[in-house]
Amino acid sequence: MLEAWWKETVSGERSDLGSALARGALAALAVPYWLGLKANLSVYTSGLMPRRRARLPVVSIGNLTLGGTGKSTAVKFLAGRLQEADVPVGIVLRGYGRRGRQKVALVDKAAEVSEVGDEAAMLARALPDCPVGVGKRRELAIAAVAEETDARVALLDDGFQYFRLSKLADIVLIDALADTPRQRLFPAGHLREPPSHLQRATQVWLTHCDQASGEQLAEAREFVARWASEVPVVTTRHRNTSLRLLNNEVGQAELNVAGQTAVALSGIGNPAPFEANVASLGAARVVPCRFADHHFFTAQDMTAVAELAKRHAADLVITTEKDAIRIAEAPADLKLM
């Protein structure tokens, strides 16, 4: 509820007096946030504290905004490409929301999602031959991956703001669908850092370009050129590959939902591109069903989803790969993909 209120408030969807006052308060709070961010970064850029050197070369995949750009998908893509090139690669991430008490943990496909975090569990299951390490101190997680596996390079998920670590490359993702040029610094907006910090990037990847209009794509390019004119820009798109029935039978289902009504179930930072992807499969109608980012779906939640599907005469429920691993159980008669 708090996340939804904040998003509606900073976006201007709420136009009442209370929301206007809240926006003013959030703008005021952005000042100490900016000062703290600058102080934290300057400690390392000034040389007052040396950056830690990891045991492996590090390629960071991060973003300038709060979630929703497709970092986990990009990490999965890069890891797969490196594996195809016979480069031993490991993935390291903080493990957002994990309950495990170990400072560092190596994740396998059988790991309990709540212990390691949904993103780590998803990557471990999607890439069973790629070691995945989690830990707040990412350099320690990289050391564990280096010591216990044959990895020779580390992909750091969400590492742009991890200032303490020396990196070989910083890839920054920007959603072409988002109104990034007009975003404000957190908590007044979605920016984790000021736009000028894009100059630290090695590359900028624009995501969801296939769904963006020509005007949106041009504006995103202009935004990068304004703040980091020397940084190469790569355009990308998200492509649907397969659907798997989650609770009815094992195996693959054909990518054919043409003419059907689909509930798009998600608990991710930016659900709109996912819902557009469901529509692109040919669904006659898409019914959004949005939960908070990283939400763990209970049996009661899934019963409510089934009731929503019934009310809208939906033929099936489609969710994301990351959301799927956070679904404990679902009604057996619900066609869930």
XYZ file of C-alpha atoms in Angstrom:
337
model
C 0.000 0.000 0.000
C 2.831 2.399 0.866
C 4.630 1.639 -2.401
C 1.450 2.221 -4.409
C 0.772 5.498 -2.564
C 4.327 6.712 -3.214
C 4.195 5.864 -6.924
C 0.821 7.561 -7.378
C 2.001 10.600 -5.430
C 5.321 11.236 -7.197
C 3.770 10.561 -10.604
C 1.082 13.184 -10.020
C -1.768 10.672 -10.305
C -2.980 11.932 -6.947
C -4.012 15.559 -7.363
C -5.547 16.347 -3.968
C -4.095 18.895 -1.550
C -2.645 16.230 0.748
C -0.720 14.669 -2.125
C 0.588 18.074 -3.212
C 1.880 18.688 0.306
C 3.391 15.193 0.348
C 5.241 15.921 -2.902
C 6.696 19.037 -1.311
C 7.856 17.051 1.711
C 9.385 14.353 -0.510
C 11.230 17.029 -2.504
C 12.670 18.378 0.740
C 13.777 14.886 1.771
C 15.562 14.469 -1.565
C 18.118 17.087 -0.434
C 19.621 15.045 2.449
C 19.426 11.952 0.235
C 21.484 13.766 -2.419
C 24.001 14.984 0.155
C 24.432 11.494 1.580
C 24.839 10.021 -1.899
C 27.457 12.606 -2.855
C 29.352 12.084 0.392
C 29.339 8.302 -0.050
C 30.570 8.491 -3.645
C 33.189 11.153 -2.970
C 34.822 9.005 -0.297
C 35.912 6.675 -3.108
C 36.344 9.085 -6.018
C 38.614 11.308 -3.901
C 40.768 8.379 -2.883
C 39.996 8.882 0.802
C 39.074 5.210 0.821
C 40.381 2.827 -1.843
C 37.896 0.778 -3.825
C 38.020 -2.951 -3.097
C 39.499 -5.142 -5.808
C 37.519 -8.309 -6.313
C 39.021 -11.742 -6.878
C 37.525 -11.768 -10.384
C 37.054 -9.134 -13.107
C 33.634 -7.561 -12.487
C 31.048 -6.463 -15.038
C 28.234 -4.589 -13.334
C 24.680 -4.404 -14.670
C 22.759 -1.649 -12.910
C 20.452 1.274 -13.436
C 19.872 4.919 -12.655
C 16.321 4.440 -11.440
C 14.459 2.313 -8.925
C 13.842 -1.051 -10.587
C 11.802 -2.047 -13.586
C 14.485 -1.771 -16.287
C 15.136 -5.503 -16.721
C 18.427 -6.013 -14.860
C 17.868 -9.686 -14.037
C 16.947 -10.444 -17.647
C 20.068 -8.632 -18.854
C 22.259 -10.542 -16.390
C 20.735 -13.826 -17.540
C 21.303 -12.866 -21.185
C 24.949 -11.879 -20.654
C 25.691 -14.982 -18.594
C 24.225 -17.162 -21.335
C 26.268 -15.436 -24.027
C 29.479 -15.833 -22.013
C 28.742 -19.512 -21.453
C 28.185 -19.964 -25.199
C 31.639 -18.418 -25.712
C 33.124 -20.907 -23.190
C 33.898 -18.165 -20.678
C 33.391 -19.481 -17.099
C 31.110 -16.903 -15.496
C 29.549 -16.408 -12.098
C 26.722 -14.130 -10.980
C 26.792 -12.136 -7.753
C 23.999 -10.092 -6.202
C 22.923 -8.841 -2.821
C 19.969 -11.210 -2.525
C 17.223 -8.667 -1.904
C 14.827 -9.692 0.873
C 16.638 -12.927 1.708
C 16.215 -14.313 5.206
C 19.384 -16.393 5.273
C 21.775 -15.330 8.017
C 25.029 -16.257 6.247
C 27.143 -13.301 5.177
C 27.750 -15.086 1.879
C 25.913 -17.990 0.269
C 26.287 -19.925 -2.955
C 22.904 -20.619 -4.521
C 21.811 -23.746 -6.365
C 18.571 -24.522 -8.150
C 17.174 -26.277 -5.066
C 17.711 -23.262 -2.784
C 14.772 -22.003 -0.757
C 13.608 -18.752 -2.345
C 13.026 -16.979 0.967
C 16.572 -17.836 2.111
C 18.427 -16.469 -0.926
C 16.041 -13.971 -2.553
C 13.822 -14.330 -5.605
C 16.285 -12.967 -8.177
C 19.112 -15.252 -7.035
C 16.808 -18.272 -7.012
C 15.487 -17.458 -10.488
C 18.980 -17.085 -11.960
C 20.210 -20.290 -10.313
C 17.274 -22.253 -11.747
C 17.480 -20.655 -15.184
C 21.263 -21.146 -15.436
C 22.056 -24.352 -13.514
C 25.656 -24.440 -14.811
C 26.378 -20.865 -13.711
C 27.398 -20.315 -10.071
C 25.374 -17.696 -8.218
C 26.546 -16.004 -5.024
C 24.678 -13.661 -2.697
C 25.891 -11.353 0.039
C 25.625 -7.757 1.204
C 29.397 -7.436 0.820
C 29.572 -8.341 -2.842
C 33.386 -8.600 -2.876
C 33.110 -11.433 -0.341
C 30.496 -13.185 -2.465
C 32.777 -12.848 -5.499
C 35.646 -14.321 -3.468
C 33.471 -17.323 -2.574
C 32.527 -17.837 -6.219
C 36.212 -17.587 -7.230
C 37.343 -20.048 -4.568
C 34.639 -22.668 -4.948
C 33.927 -22.633 -8.690
C 35.819 -22.298 -11.955
C 34.334 -18.848 -12.739
C 36.787 -16.400 -14.279
C 34.523 -13.342 -14.521
C 31.709 -12.065 -12.275
C 28.491 -10.409 -13.384
C 27.330 -8.065 -10.627
C 23.554 -7.651 -10.603
C 22.495 -4.124 -9.532
C 26.034 -2.886 -9.000
C 26.021 0.703 -10.292
C 25.505 2.123 -6.794
C 27.982 -0.284 -5.177
C 30.706 2.339 -5.063
C 33.178 0.447 -2.870
C 34.034 -2.135 -5.546
C 36.389 -1.645 -8.480
C 34.771 -2.830 -11.730
C 35.930 -3.681 -15.211
C 32.738 -2.267 -16.751
C 29.493 -0.583 -15.666
C 26.488 -1.295 -17.892
C 23.545 0.960 -17.017
C 20.006 0.117 -18.119
C 17.422 2.796 -18.890
C 13.822 1.915 -19.721
C 12.855 3.579 -23.007
C 9.222 3.511 -21.850
C 9.905 5.421 -18.641
C 9.835 9.187 -18.468
C 13.411 9.233 -17.154
C 14.310 12.750 -18.424
C 11.601 14.237 -16.201
C 12.205 12.046 -13.164
C 13.347 13.553 -9.885
C 15.761 12.261 -7.287
C 14.437 9.806 -4.692
C 12.233 10.092 -2.675
C 10.679 12.843 -4.825
C 11.001 10.561 -7.862
C 12.487 7.330 -9.178
C 16.093 8.427 -9.699
C 18.653 6.671 -7.514
C 21.371 9.053 -8.740
C 21.427 12.378 -10.616
C 21.524 12.082 -14.438
C 25.066 13.498 -14.514
C 26.296 10.278 -12.884
C 25.693 8.466 -16.175
C 29.205 9.611 -17.042
C 30.481 6.718 -14.900
C 28.839 4.197 -17.225
C 30.811 2.113 -19.699
C 27.686 1.466 -21.781
C 24.017 2.435 -21.568
C 21.420 -0.109 -22.650
C 17.976 1.201 -23.551
C 15.427 -1.499 -22.726
C 11.904 -2.196 -24.034
C 12.761 -0.351 -27.241
C 10.358 -2.501 -29.262
C 7.454 -1.195 -27.159
C 8.565 2.444 -27.174
C 7.338 4.983 -29.702
C 9.814 6.748 -31.976
C 9.423 9.874 -29.846
C 10.113 7.982 -26.604
C 13.184 6.316 -28.062
C 14.545 9.596 -29.423
C 13.975 11.281 -26.069
C 15.811 8.485 -24.246
C 18.762 8.809 -26.626
C 18.812 12.580 -26.186
C 18.779 12.154 -22.416
C 21.870 9.929 -22.509
C 23.627 12.219 -25.012
C 22.979 15.242 -22.815
C 24.549 13.748 -19.700
C 27.049 11.234 -21.080
C 27.746 12.027 -24.723
C 30.825 9.769 -24.888
C 29.078 6.665 -23.551
C 27.992 4.090 -26.190
C 24.256 3.384 -26.342
C 22.795 -0.060 -27.100
C 19.122 -0.607 -27.941
C 17.511 -3.804 -26.671
C 14.165 -5.539 -26.547
C 12.580 -8.254 -24.424
C 11.426 -11.275 -26.393
C 8.964 -13.930 -25.226
C 10.499 -17.384 -25.585
C 8.196 -19.954 -23.997
C 5.304 -20.545 -21.665
C 5.339 -23.331 -19.084
C 2.289 -24.657 -17.284
C 3.108 -24.208 -13.604
C 0.414 -26.136 -11.770
C -1.272 -28.483 -14.207
C 1.362 -30.531 -15.987
C 5.098 -30.560 -16.579
C 6.470 -29.424 -19.924
C 6.116 -26.633 -22.409
C 2.942 -25.053 -23.685
C 2.766 -23.511 -27.114
C 3.078 -19.742 -27.330
C -0.515 -19.467 -28.418
C -2.934 -17.403 -26.374
C -4.515 -15.741 -29.388
C -8.092 -14.680 -28.845
C -8.097 -15.526 -25.142
C -8.558 -13.364 -22.067
C -5.451 -13.470 -19.882
C -4.797 -12.231 -16.373
C -1.278 -10.759 -16.228
C -0.090 -11.512 -12.688
C 3.025 -9.708 -11.450
C 4.922 -8.460 -8.427
C 7.705 -6.553 -10.173
C 9.007 -2.990 -10.271
C 7.460 -2.047 -13.617
C 4.591 -4.332 -14.697
C 3.463 -2.369 -17.778
C 6.031 -3.841 -20.240
C 5.178 -7.365 -19.045
C 1.478 -6.731 -19.610
C 2.274 -5.411 -23.076
C 4.257 -8.604 -23.748
C 1.208 -10.677 -22.817
C -0.865 -8.615 -25.261
C 1.771 -9.179 -27.948
C 1.106 -12.926 -27.720
C -2.287 -12.241 -29.247
C -4.499 -12.152 -26.166
C -7.882 -10.624 -26.921
C -7.886 -8.920 -23.523
C -5.318 -8.521 -20.755
C -6.475 -8.055 -17.159
C -3.664 -6.572 -14.994
C -3.203 -8.049 -11.527
C -0.404 -6.179 -9.771
C 1.216 -6.834 -6.408
C 4.131 -5.035 -4.731
C 7.651 -5.674 -6.027
C 9.144 -8.958 -4.698
C 5.775 -9.991 -3.198
C 5.572 -13.596 -1.988
C 2.247 -14.986 -3.158
C 0.282 -16.870 -0.521
C -2.404 -19.463 -1.122
C -4.957 -16.777 -0.222
C -3.460 -14.454 -2.830
C -3.766 -17.119 -5.506
C -7.362 -17.851 -4.519
C -8.070 -14.147 -5.019
C -6.316 -14.286 -8.413
C -8.493 -17.251 -9.397
C -11.598 -15.303 -8.381
C -10.421 -12.325 -10.439
C -9.915 -14.604 -13.437
C -13.403 -16.023 -12.966
C -15.005 -12.559 -12.758
C -13.381 -11.553 -16.030
C -14.024 -14.926 -17.687
C -10.261 -15.241 -18.187
C -8.975 -18.374 -19.870
C -5.562 -18.339 -18.205
C -3.185 -16.508 -15.874
C 0.283 -15.569 -17.100
C 3.058 -14.493 -14.761
C 6.769 -13.694 -15.040
C 9.662 -16.082 -14.495
C 10.689 -14.199 -11.351
C 7.149 -14.113 -9.967
C 6.614 -17.814 -10.616
C 9.176 -18.876 -8.031
C 7.360 -16.806 -5.376
C 4.068 -18.629 -5.840
C 3.711 -21.219 -3.081
C 0.607 -22.936 -4.413
C -2.344 -22.222 -6.650
C -5.788 -23.735 -7.209
C -5.414 -26.882 -9.313
C -8.088 -25.771 -11.787
C -6.314 -22.458 -12.489
C -4.487 -22.490 -15.810
C -1.308 -20.756 -14.630
C 1.657 -20.112 -16.902
